Amino acid sequence: MNEVTETTAEAREAPPPQTTFSRVMLKISGEALMGDQGYGLHPPTVERIAREIKSVRDLGVEICMVIGGGNIFRGLQGSAQGMERTTADYMGMLATVMNALAMQSALEAMGVFTRVISAIPMDQVCEPYIRRRAVRHLEKKRVCIFAAGTGNPYFTTDTAATLRASEMGCEAIFKGTKVDGVYDKDPAKHADAKRYERVGYTEVLAKNLGVMDASAIALARDNNLPIIVFSLDEPGGFRGILAGRGTYTVVQG
């Protein structure tokens, strides 16, 4: 075997980089799946995000997911337009199931075993939420996508992600956004916006920094669950942070 072939073989057999997390929750918005369309699902974008998730799963990390439904229907907006709030919220929950099924399809096309687990029973398309069964799926290295929020109106998918992360024993919540962390003001509107390296739960609530809704932040604080905010648009960003690289903000303490 010549030197070039030996080097290639060694690179192929090299172990993946180490990560400090063994089980995490990835929370993304429904809007993240619509690409530049402005509405609905953009299959190439769904595939790109699925590839990011697979790259992290390949590190040996157990992954939970919660995806919002704002690309299809947002309950709060429906309520603002005169629809009864409870009905609007349930419609939003159904939108999250559609997004979860789309992500499951993309992941399984890449050979990643996935379970969609719904807080609202709909046995023909996904599993009902049973905590011990979900934990077992994670132990078998299946990606678990939790859909339909908490199953209750008046709660956002941010709160659902924090709740499920706590129940599953996740070590952190990774919040994928359009920016690379938490800023003191909107960086798209203010050139002098400053990014936090670390920020406390209380400061996030006091300054209304918009990381997650107040209920989700309070629940994360009560369970000492760190929230890592990063850019989902940065190729390899999710895997990079787990391997100790990249730009992000940690919300904790």
CSV table of C-alpha atoms in Angstrom, one decimal:
chain,number,residue,atom,x,y,z
A,1,MET,CA,0.0,0.0,0.0
A,2,ASN,CA,1.5,3.3,-1.0
A,3,GLU,CA,1.7,6.4,1.3
A,4,VAL,CA,-1.3,8.1,-0.2
A,5,THR,CA,-3.5,5.0,0.2
A,6,GLU,CA,-2.4,4.5,3.8
A,7,THR,CA,-3.2,8.1,4.7
A,8,THR,CA,-6.6,7.8,3.1
A,9,ALA,CA,-7.3,4.6,5.0
A,10,GLU,CA,-6.2,6.2,8.3
A,11,ALA,CA,-8.5,9.2,7.7
A,12,ARG,CA,-11.4,6.9,7.0
A,13,GLU,CA,-10.8,5.0,10.2
A,14,ALA,CA,-10.3,8.1,12.4
A,15,PRO,CA,-12.8,8.3,15.2
A,16,PRO,CA,-15.3,11.2,15.1
A,17,PRO,CA,-14.6,14.3,17.3
A,18,GLN,CA,-15.5,14.1,20.9
A,19,THR,CA,-18.5,15.9,22.2
A,20,THR,CA,-19.4,16.9,25.8
A,21,PHE,CA,-23.1,16.1,25.2
A,22,SER,CA,-24.7,12.7,25.0
A,23,ARG,CA,-28.4,13.7,24.6
A,24,VAL,CA,-29.7,17.0,23.4
A,25,MET,CA,-32.9,18.7,22.2
A,26,LEU,CA,-32.9,20.6,18.9
A,27,LYS,CA,-35.6,23.2,18.6
A,28,ILE,CA,-36.2,24.9,15.3
A,29,SER,CA,-39.0,27.0,14.0
A,30,GLY,CA,-41.4,25.9,11.3
A,31,GLU,CA,-40.2,28.9,9.2
A,32,ALA,CA,-36.7,27.3,9.1
A,33,LEU,CA,-38.2,24.6,6.7
A,34,MET,CA,-39.7,27.0,4.2
A,35,GLY,CA,-36.4,28.3,2.7
A,36,ASP,CA,-37.0,31.4,0.6
A,37,GLN,CA,-40.6,30.4,-0.4
A,38,GLY,CA,-42.3,32.4,2.4
A,39,TYR,CA,-44.7,29.6,3.1
A,40,GLY,CA,-44.9,25.8,3.4
A,41,LEU,CA,-42.1,23.3,3.1
A,42,HIS,CA,-39.0,23.6,0.9
A,43,PRO,CA,-37.7,20.1,0.3
A,44,PRO,CA,-34.0,21.1,-0.3
A,45,THR,CA,-34.0,23.0,2.9
A,46,VAL,CA,-35.6,20.2,4.9
A,47,GLU,CA,-32.9,17.9,3.4
A,48,ARG,CA,-30.1,20.2,4.4
A,49,ILE,CA,-31.3,20.4,8.0
A,50,ALA,CA,-31.7,16.6,8.0
A,51,ARG,CA,-28.1,16.2,6.9
A,52,GLU,CA,-27.0,18.5,9.8
A,53,ILE,CA,-28.9,16.3,12.2
A,54,LYS,CA,-27.5,13.1,10.7
A,55,SER,CA,-23.9,14.5,11.1
A,56,VAL,CA,-24.6,15.0,14.8
A,57,ARG,CA,-26.2,11.6,15.3
A,58,ASP,CA,-23.1,10.1,13.7
A,59,LEU,CA,-21.1,11.5,16.6
A,60,GLY,CA,-23.1,9.2,18.8
A,61,VAL,CA,-25.3,12.0,20.3
A,62,GLU,CA,-28.9,11.1,21.1
A,63,ILE,CA,-31.2,13.7,19.5
A,64,CYS,CA,-34.7,14.9,20.3
A,65,MET,CA,-36.4,17.5,18.1
A,66,VAL,CA,-39.3,19.9,18.3
A,67,ILE,CA,-40.3,21.8,15.2
A,68,GLY,CA,-42.7,24.7,15.2
A,69,GLY,CA,-45.6,25.1,12.7
A,70,GLY,CA,-45.4,28.7,11.7
A,71,ASN,CA,-44.6,27.9,8.1
A,72,ILE,CA,-48.1,26.4,7.8
A,73,PHE,CA,-50.3,27.9,10.5
A,74,ARG,CA,-49.6,29.9,13.7
A,75,GLY,CA,-52.3,29.7,16.3
A,76,LEU,CA,-51.6,33.1,17.8
A,77,GLN,CA,-52.0,34.8,14.4
A,78,GLY,CA,-55.2,32.9,13.7
A,79,SER,CA,-56.6,34.1,17.1
A,80,ALA,CA,-55.6,37.6,16.3
A,81,GLN,CA,-57.7,37.4,13.1
A,82,GLY,CA,-60.8,36.5,15.0
A,83,MET,CA,-60.5,32.7,15.3
A,84,GLU,CA,-61.2,31.2,18.7
A,85,ARG,CA,-57.8,30.8,20.4
A,86,THR,CA,-58.2,27.1,21.4
A,87,THR,CA,-59.2,26.1,17.9
A,88,ALA,CA,-56.4,28.1,16.4
A,89,ASP,CA,-53.8,26.6,18.7
A,90,TYR,CA,-55.0,23.0,17.9
A,91,MET,CA,-54.6,23.8,14.2
A,92,GLY,CA,-51.1,25.0,14.9
A,93,MET,CA,-50.3,21.7,16.7
A,94,LEU,CA,-51.5,19.8,13.6
A,95,ALA,CA,-49.1,21.9,11.5
A,96,THR,CA,-46.2,20.8,13.7
A,97,VAL,CA,-47.1,17.1,13.0
A,98,MET,CA,-46.9,17.8,9.2
A,99,ASN,CA,-43.4,19.3,9.7
A,100,ALA,CA,-42.3,16.4,11.9
A,101,LEU,CA,-43.4,13.9,9.2
A,102,ALA,CA,-41.5,15.8,6.5
A,103,MET,CA,-38.4,15.8,8.6
A,104,GLN,CA,-38.8,12.1,9.4
A,105,SER,CA,-39.1,11.3,5.7
A,106,ALA,CA,-35.9,13.3,5.0
A,107,LEU,CA,-33.9,11.6,7.8
A,108,GLU,CA,-35.0,8.1,7.0
A,109,ALA,CA,-34.1,8.7,3.3
A,110,MET,CA,-30.5,9.1,4.7
A,111,GLY,CA,-30.7,5.9,6.8
A,112,VAL,CA,-31.5,7.6,10.1
A,113,PHE,CA,-34.1,5.7,12.1
A,114,THR,CA,-36.7,8.2,13.4
A,115,ARG,CA,-39.9,8.3,15.5
A,116,VAL,CA,-42.5,11.0,15.3
A,117,ILE,CA,-44.2,11.2,18.7
A,118,SER,CA,-47.3,13.2,19.1
A,119,ALA,CA,-48.9,14.7,22.2
A,120,ILE,CA,-52.2,14.4,20.4
A,121,PRO,CA,-53.0,10.7,19.6
A,122,MET,CA,-53.1,9.9,15.9
A,123,ASP,CA,-52.0,6.3,15.8
A,124,GLN,CA,-52.2,5.9,12.0
A,125,VAL,CA,-49.4,8.4,11.3
A,126,CYS,CA,-47.2,8.6,14.5
A,127,GLU,CA,-46.8,7.3,18.0
A,128,PRO,CA,-48.6,8.7,21.1
A,129,TYR,CA,-46.3,10.3,23.7
A,130,ILE,CA,-45.2,7.7,26.3
A,131,ARG,CA,-42.2,8.9,28.2
A,132,ARG,CA,-40.5,5.5,28.9
A,133,ARG,CA,-41.0,4.4,25.3
A,134,ALA,CA,-39.5,7.7,24.0
A,135,VAL,CA,-36.5,7.2,26.3
A,136,ARG,CA,-36.0,3.7,24.9
A,137,HIS,CA,-36.1,5.0,21.3
A,138,LEU,CA,-33.3,7.5,22.2
A,139,GLU,CA,-31.2,4.7,23.8
A,140,LYS,CA,-31.5,2.8,20.5
A,141,LYS,CA,-30.1,5.9,18.8
A,142,ARG,CA,-33.3,6.8,17.0
A,143,VAL,CA,-34.1,10.5,16.5
A,144,CYS,CA,-37.3,11.4,18.3
A,145,ILE,CA,-39.3,14.2,16.9
A,146,PHE,CA,-41.9,15.5,19.4
A,147,ALA,CA,-44.9,16.9,17.6
A,148,ALA,CA,-48.2,18.6,18.5
A,149,GLY,CA,-46.6,20.8,21.2
A,150,THR,CA,-47.6,19.9,24.8
A,151,GLY,CA,-51.0,18.8,23.5
A,152,ASN,CA,-52.6,21.8,25.2
A,153,PRO,CA,-53.6,25.2,23.8
A,154,TYR,CA,-51.9,28.4,25.1
A,155,PHE,CA,-48.5,26.8,25.2
A,156,THR,CA,-45.9,27.4,22.5
A,157,THR,CA,-43.5,24.8,20.9
A,158,ASP,CA,-40.7,26.6,22.8
A,159,THR,CA,-42.3,25.4,26.1
A,160,ALA,CA,-43.0,22.0,24.6
A,161,ALA,CA,-39.3,21.7,23.7
A,162,THR,CA,-38.2,22.6,27.2
A,163,LEU,CA,-40.7,20.3,28.8
A,164,ARG,CA,-39.7,17.3,26.6
A,165,ALA,CA,-36.0,18.1,27.1
A,166,SER,CA,-36.5,18.0,30.8
A,167,GLU,CA,-38.5,14.7,30.7
A,168,MET,CA,-36.0,13.0,28.4
A,169,GLY,CA,-33.0,14.1,30.5
A,170,CYS,CA,-31.4,16.2,27.8
A,171,GLU,CA,-28.2,18.0,28.8
A,172,ALA,CA,-29.0,21.1,26.7
A,173,ILE,CA,-31.5,22.7,24.3
A,174,PHE,CA,-30.0,23.8,21.0
A,175,LYS,CA,-32.1,26.6,19.5
A,176,GLY,CA,-31.5,27.0,15.8
A,177,THR,CA,-32.2,30.5,14.6
A,178,LYS,CA,-31.2,32.8,11.7
A,179,VAL,CA,-28.5,34.6,13.8
A,180,ASP,CA,-25.5,33.2,15.6
A,181,GLY,CA,-26.5,33.8,19.1
A,182,VAL,CA,-28.4,36.2,21.4
A,183,TYR,CA,-28.0,40.0,20.8
A,184,ASP,CA,-28.8,43.0,22.9
A,185,LYS,CA,-30.9,44.3,20.0
A,186,ASP,CA,-31.9,43.1,16.5
A,187,PRO,CA,-28.6,42.8,14.5
A,188,ALA,CA,-30.6,43.1,11.3
A,189,LYS,CA,-31.7,46.6,12.2
A,190,HIS,CA,-28.8,47.8,14.4
A,191,ALA,CA,-25.2,47.7,13.2
A,192,ASP,CA,-24.0,48.2,16.8
A,193,ALA,CA,-25.8,45.2,18.2
A,194,LYS,CA,-23.6,43.2,20.6
A,195,ARG,CA,-23.7,39.4,20.9
A,196,TYR,CA,-23.7,37.8,24.3
A,197,GLU,CA,-21.2,34.9,24.9
A,198,ARG,CA,-23.2,33.9,28.0
A,199,VAL,CA,-26.3,35.4,29.5
A,200,GLY,CA,-28.5,34.4,32.5
A,201,TYR,CA,-32.1,33.3,32.4
A,202,THR,CA,-33.1,36.3,34.6
A,203,GLU,CA,-31.5,38.8,32.2
A,204,VAL,CA,-33.2,37.2,29.2
A,205,LEU,CA,-36.5,37.6,31.0
A,206,ALA,CA,-35.8,41.1,32.3
A,207,LYS,CA,-34.6,42.5,29.0
A,208,ASN,CA,-37.1,40.4,26.9
A,209,LEU,CA,-34.3,39.2,24.6
A,210,GLY,CA,-36.6,37.0,22.6
A,211,VAL,CA,-34.6,33.7,23.0
A,212,MET,CA,-37.8,31.7,23.8
A,213,ASP,CA,-41.1,32.7,25.4
A,214,ALA,CA,-41.1,33.4,29.2
A,215,SER,CA,-42.6,30.1,30.2
A,216,ALA,CA,-39.9,28.2,28.4
A,217,ILE,CA,-37.1,30.3,29.9
A,218,ALA,CA,-38.6,29.9,33.4
A,219,LEU,CA,-38.9,26.1,33.0
A,220,ALA,CA,-35.3,25.8,31.7
A,221,ARG,CA,-34.2,27.9,34.7
A,222,ASP,CA,-36.0,25.8,37.2
A,223,ASN,CA,-34.4,22.7,35.7
A,224,ASN,CA,-31.0,24.2,35.2
A,225,LEU,CA,-31.2,23.3,31.5
A,226,PRO,CA,-28.8,25.4,29.3
A,227,ILE,CA,-30.0,26.8,26.1
A,228,ILE,CA,-27.5,27.2,23.3
A,229,VAL,CA,-28.5,29.6,20.6
A,230,PHE,CA,-26.8,29.2,17.2
A,231,SER,CA,-27.3,29.9,13.5
A,232,LEU,CA,-29.1,27.1,11.7
A,233,ASP,CA,-28.0,28.7,8.4
A,234,GLU,CA,-24.3,28.1,9.1
A,235,PRO,CA,-23.3,24.8,7.4
A,236,GLY,CA,-22.0,22.3,9.9
A,237,GLY,CA,-22.8,24.7,12.8
A,238,PHE,CA,-24.8,22.2,14.9
A,239,ARG,CA,-22.1,19.6,14.7
A,240,GLY,CA,-19.3,22.2,15.1
A,241,ILE,CA,-20.7,23.4,18.4
A,242,LEU,CA,-21.1,19.9,19.8
A,243,ALA,CA,-17.4,19.4,18.8
A,244,GLY,CA,-16.4,22.6,20.7
A,245,ARG,CA,-16.2,25.0,17.7
A,246,GLY,CA,-18.4,27.7,16.2
A,247,THR,CA,-20.1,30.9,17.4
A,248,TYR,CA,-23.1,30.7,19.7
A,249,THR,CA,-24.6,32.1,23.0
A,250,VAL,CA,-25.2,30.0,26.1
A,251,VAL,CA,-28.2,30.9,28.3
A,252,GLN,CA,-27.7,29.6,31.8
A,253,GLY,CA,-27.4,30.5,35.4
